[in-house]
Tab-separated table of C-alpha atoms in Angstrom:
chain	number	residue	atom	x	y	z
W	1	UNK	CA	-11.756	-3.654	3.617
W	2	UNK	CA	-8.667	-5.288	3.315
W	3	UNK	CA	-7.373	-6.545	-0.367
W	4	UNK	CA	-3.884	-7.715	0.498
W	5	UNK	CA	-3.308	-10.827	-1.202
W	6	UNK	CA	-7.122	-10.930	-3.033
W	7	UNK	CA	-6.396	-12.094	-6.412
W	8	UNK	CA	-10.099	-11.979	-7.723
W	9	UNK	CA	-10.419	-8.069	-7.326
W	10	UNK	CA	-7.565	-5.573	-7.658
W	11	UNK	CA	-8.693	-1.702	-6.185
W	12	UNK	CA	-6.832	0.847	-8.438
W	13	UNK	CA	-6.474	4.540	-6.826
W	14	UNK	CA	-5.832	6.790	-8.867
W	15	UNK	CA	-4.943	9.717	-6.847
W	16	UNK	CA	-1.350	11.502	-6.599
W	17	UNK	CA	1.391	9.501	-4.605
W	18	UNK	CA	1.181	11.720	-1.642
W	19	UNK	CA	-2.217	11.384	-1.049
W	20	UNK	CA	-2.210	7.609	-1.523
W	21	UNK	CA	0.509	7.326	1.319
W	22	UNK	CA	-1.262	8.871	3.640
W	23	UNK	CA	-3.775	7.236	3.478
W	24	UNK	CA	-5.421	3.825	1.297
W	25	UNK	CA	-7.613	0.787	1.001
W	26	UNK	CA	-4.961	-1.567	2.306
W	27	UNK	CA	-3.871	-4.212	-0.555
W	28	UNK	CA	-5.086	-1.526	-3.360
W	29	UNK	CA	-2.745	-0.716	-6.127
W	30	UNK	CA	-1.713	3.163	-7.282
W	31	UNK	CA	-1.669	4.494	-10.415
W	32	UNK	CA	-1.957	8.327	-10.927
W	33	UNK	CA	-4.037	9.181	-13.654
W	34	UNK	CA	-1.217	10.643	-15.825
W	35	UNK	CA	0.581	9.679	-19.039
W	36	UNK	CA	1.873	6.484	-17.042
W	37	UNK	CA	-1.646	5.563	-15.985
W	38	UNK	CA	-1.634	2.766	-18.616
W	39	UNK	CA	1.353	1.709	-18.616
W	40	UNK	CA	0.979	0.881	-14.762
W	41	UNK	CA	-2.147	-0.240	-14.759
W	42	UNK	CA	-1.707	-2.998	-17.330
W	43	UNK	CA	1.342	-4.041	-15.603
W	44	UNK	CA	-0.288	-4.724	-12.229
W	45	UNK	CA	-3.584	-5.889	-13.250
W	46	UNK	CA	-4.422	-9.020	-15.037
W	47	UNK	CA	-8.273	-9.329	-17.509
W	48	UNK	CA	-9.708	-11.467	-15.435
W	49	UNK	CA	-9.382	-9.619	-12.184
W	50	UNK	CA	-12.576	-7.305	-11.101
W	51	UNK	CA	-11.905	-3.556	-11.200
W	52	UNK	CA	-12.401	-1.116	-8.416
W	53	UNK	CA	-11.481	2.574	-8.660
W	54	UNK	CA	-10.631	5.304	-6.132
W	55	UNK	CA	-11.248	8.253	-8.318
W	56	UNK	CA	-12.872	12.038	-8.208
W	57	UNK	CA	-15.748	11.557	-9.980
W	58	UNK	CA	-15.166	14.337	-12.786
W	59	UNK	CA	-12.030	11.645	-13.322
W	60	UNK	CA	-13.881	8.827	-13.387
W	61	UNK	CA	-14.282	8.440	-17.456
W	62	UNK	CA	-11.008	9.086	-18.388
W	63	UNK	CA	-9.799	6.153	-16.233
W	64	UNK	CA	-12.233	3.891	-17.699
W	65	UNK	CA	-11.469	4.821	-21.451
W	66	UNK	CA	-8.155	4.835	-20.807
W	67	UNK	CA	-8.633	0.933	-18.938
W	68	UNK	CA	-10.926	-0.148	-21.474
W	69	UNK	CA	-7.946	0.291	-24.018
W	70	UNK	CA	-5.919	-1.695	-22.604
W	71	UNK	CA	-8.107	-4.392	-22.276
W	72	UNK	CA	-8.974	-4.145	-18.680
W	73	UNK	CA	-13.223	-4.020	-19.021
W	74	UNK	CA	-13.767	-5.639	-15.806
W	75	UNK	CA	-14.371	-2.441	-13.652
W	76	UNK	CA	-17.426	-2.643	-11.500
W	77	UNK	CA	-17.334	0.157	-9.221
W	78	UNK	CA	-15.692	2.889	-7.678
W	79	UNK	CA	-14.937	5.111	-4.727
W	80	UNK	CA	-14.485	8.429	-4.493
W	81	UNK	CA	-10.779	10.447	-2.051
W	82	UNK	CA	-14.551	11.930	-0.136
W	83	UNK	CA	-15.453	8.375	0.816
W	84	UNK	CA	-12.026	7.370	1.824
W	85	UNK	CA	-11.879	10.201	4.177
W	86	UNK	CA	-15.455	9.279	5.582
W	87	UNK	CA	-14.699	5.712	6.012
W	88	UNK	CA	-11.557	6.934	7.670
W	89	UNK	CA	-12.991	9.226	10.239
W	90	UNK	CA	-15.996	5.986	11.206
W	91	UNK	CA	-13.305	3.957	12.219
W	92	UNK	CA	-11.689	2.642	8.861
W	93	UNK	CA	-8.419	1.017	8.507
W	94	UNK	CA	-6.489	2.451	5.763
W	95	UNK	CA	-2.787	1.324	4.704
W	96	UNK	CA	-0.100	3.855	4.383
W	97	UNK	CA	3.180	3.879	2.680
W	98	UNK	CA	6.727	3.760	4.940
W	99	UNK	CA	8.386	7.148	3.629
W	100	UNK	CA	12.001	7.151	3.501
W	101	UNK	CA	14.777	9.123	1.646
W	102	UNK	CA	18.451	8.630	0.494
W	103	UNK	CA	19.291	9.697	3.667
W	104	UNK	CA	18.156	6.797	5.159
W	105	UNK	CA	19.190	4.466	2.590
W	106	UNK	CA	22.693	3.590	3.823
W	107	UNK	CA	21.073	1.398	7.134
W	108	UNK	CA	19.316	-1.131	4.720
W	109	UNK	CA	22.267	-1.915	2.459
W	110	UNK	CA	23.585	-4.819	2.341
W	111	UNK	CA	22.088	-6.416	5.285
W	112	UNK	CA	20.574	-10.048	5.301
W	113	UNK	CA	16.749	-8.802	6.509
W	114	UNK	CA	16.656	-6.006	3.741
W	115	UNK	CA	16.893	-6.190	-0.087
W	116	UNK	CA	17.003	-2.547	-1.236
W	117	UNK	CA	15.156	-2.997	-4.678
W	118	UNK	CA	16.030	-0.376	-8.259
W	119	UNK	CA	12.535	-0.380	-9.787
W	120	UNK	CA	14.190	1.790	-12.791
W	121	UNK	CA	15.213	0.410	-16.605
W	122	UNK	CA	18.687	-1.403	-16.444
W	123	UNK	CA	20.092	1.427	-18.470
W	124	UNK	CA	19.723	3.739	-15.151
W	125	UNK	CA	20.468	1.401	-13.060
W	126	UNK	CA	23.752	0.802	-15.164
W	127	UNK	CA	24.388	4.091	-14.744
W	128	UNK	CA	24.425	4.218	-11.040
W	129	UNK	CA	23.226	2.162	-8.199
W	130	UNK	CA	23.291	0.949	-4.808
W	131	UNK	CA	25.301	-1.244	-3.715
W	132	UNK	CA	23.937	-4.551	-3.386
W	133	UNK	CA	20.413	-3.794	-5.074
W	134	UNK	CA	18.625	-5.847	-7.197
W	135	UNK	CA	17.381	-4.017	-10.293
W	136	UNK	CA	13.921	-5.122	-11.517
W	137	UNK	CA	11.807	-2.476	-13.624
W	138	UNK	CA	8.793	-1.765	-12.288
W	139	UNK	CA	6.999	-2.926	-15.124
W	140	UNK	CA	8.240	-6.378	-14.973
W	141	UNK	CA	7.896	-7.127	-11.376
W	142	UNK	CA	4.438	-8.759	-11.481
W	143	UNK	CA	5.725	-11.596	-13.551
W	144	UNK	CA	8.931	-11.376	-11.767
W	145	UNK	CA	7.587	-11.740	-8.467
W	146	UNK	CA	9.533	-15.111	-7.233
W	147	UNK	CA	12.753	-13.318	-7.834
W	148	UNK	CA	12.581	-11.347	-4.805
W	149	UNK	CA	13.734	-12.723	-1.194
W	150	UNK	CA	12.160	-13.130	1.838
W	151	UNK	CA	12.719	-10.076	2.994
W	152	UNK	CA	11.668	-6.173	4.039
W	153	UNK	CA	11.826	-4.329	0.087
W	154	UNK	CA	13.258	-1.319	0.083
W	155	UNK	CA	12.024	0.060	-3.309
W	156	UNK	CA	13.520	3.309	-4.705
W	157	UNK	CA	13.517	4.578	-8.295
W	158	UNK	CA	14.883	8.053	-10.429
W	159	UNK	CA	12.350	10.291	-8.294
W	160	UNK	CA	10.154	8.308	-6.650
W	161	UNK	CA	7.067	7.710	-8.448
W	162	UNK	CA	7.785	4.361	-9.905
W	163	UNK	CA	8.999	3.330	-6.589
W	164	UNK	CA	5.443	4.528	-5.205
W	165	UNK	CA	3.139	2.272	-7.344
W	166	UNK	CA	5.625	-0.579	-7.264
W	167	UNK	CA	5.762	-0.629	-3.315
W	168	UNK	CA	1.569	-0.573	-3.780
W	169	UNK	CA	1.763	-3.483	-6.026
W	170	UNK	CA	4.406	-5.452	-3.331
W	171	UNK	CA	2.192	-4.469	-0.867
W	172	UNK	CA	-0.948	-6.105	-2.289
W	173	UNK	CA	1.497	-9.330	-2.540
W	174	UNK	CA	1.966	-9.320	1.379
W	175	UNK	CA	5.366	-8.499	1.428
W	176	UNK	CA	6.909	-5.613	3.494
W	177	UNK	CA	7.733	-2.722	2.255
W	178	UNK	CA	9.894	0.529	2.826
W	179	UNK	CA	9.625	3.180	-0.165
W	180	UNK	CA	12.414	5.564	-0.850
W	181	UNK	CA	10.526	8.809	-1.836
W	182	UNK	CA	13.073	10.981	-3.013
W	183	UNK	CA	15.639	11.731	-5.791
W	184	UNK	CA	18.127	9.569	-6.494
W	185	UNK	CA	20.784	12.404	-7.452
W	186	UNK	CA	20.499	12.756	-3.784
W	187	UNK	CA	22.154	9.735	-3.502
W	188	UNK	CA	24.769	10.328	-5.903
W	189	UNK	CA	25.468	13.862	-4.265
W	190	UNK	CA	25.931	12.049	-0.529
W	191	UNK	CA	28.339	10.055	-1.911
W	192	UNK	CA	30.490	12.527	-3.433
W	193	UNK	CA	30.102	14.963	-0.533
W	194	UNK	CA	33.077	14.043	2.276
């Protein structure tokens, strides 16, 4: 089950970013059922695509009140993290996310086969960035999507959550993707350090 570049159904797991990178449906988006959940979802989804949910069932009914606010209706079934793991251990592809931190960071600046990518609001990213990034808030980047270069993203945000849905979304478009998991006052603190 592979849902990379499938524009007629989107698969929306709502587990916590850990447990989506270790393990997914590859192409499916993330968005922890928390008090972004909306705001994610109706970023990365569009009405007329069909709905899919990873979800624990006791979890299942919040996620589709909280869709069916928003406008998203079109859900049609679901999985639950017990299935994953079954489909897993028969054999199962599932996508994971490429891990990095700040500490890493410094090899992908600035070099012409990486874009390192600020998925925070331009007011953070005014307040500090790397060099060289482009700044696109992760909200925007589905309608924003021919900005980006041919290139492997490197996606970081302010701790690491936006940067984990976002690099699900980019994913799901077919394009590469490194994700910095981390805080980025760890960057700020390597670059003060000697």
């Amino acid at each position: 089950a592979n849902f990379v570049d499938n524009t007629d159904i989107a698969v929306l797991d709502t587990r916590e970013r850990t447990e989506f990178s270790e393990g997914h449906l590859p192409g499916s988006l993330l968005s922890p059922l928390n008090k972004q959940f909306n705001t994610v979802a109706g970023s990365y989804i569009t009405e007329d695509e069909d709905i899919y949910l990873v979800a624990e069932e006791n979890k299942l009914q919040e996620a589709v009140t909280d869709l069916y606010r928003i406008g998203l209706d079109r859900i049609i079934g679901f999985v639950t993290p017990a299935d994953l793991k079954l489909y897993a251990e028969k054999g199962g592809d599932l996508g994971k996310l490429d891990l990095k931190t700040f500490a890493d960071i410094d090899q992908f600046v600035e070099r012409d086969d990486y874009q390192v990518l600020d998925v925070r609001k331009v007011t953070e990213y005014n307040e500090g960035n790397v060099p060289g990034a482009q700044n696109i808030a992760h909200t925007r980047l589905l309608p924003r999507l021919d900005e980006l270069p041919d290139k492997k993203l490197v996606v970081h945000c302010q701790a690491g959550a936006r940067a984990s849905v976002a690099s699900a979304m980019l994913k799901r478009k077919g394009y590469e993707v490194i994700t910095v998991d981390d805080a980025f006052e760890n960057y700020e603190k390597q670059k003060v350090s000697p």
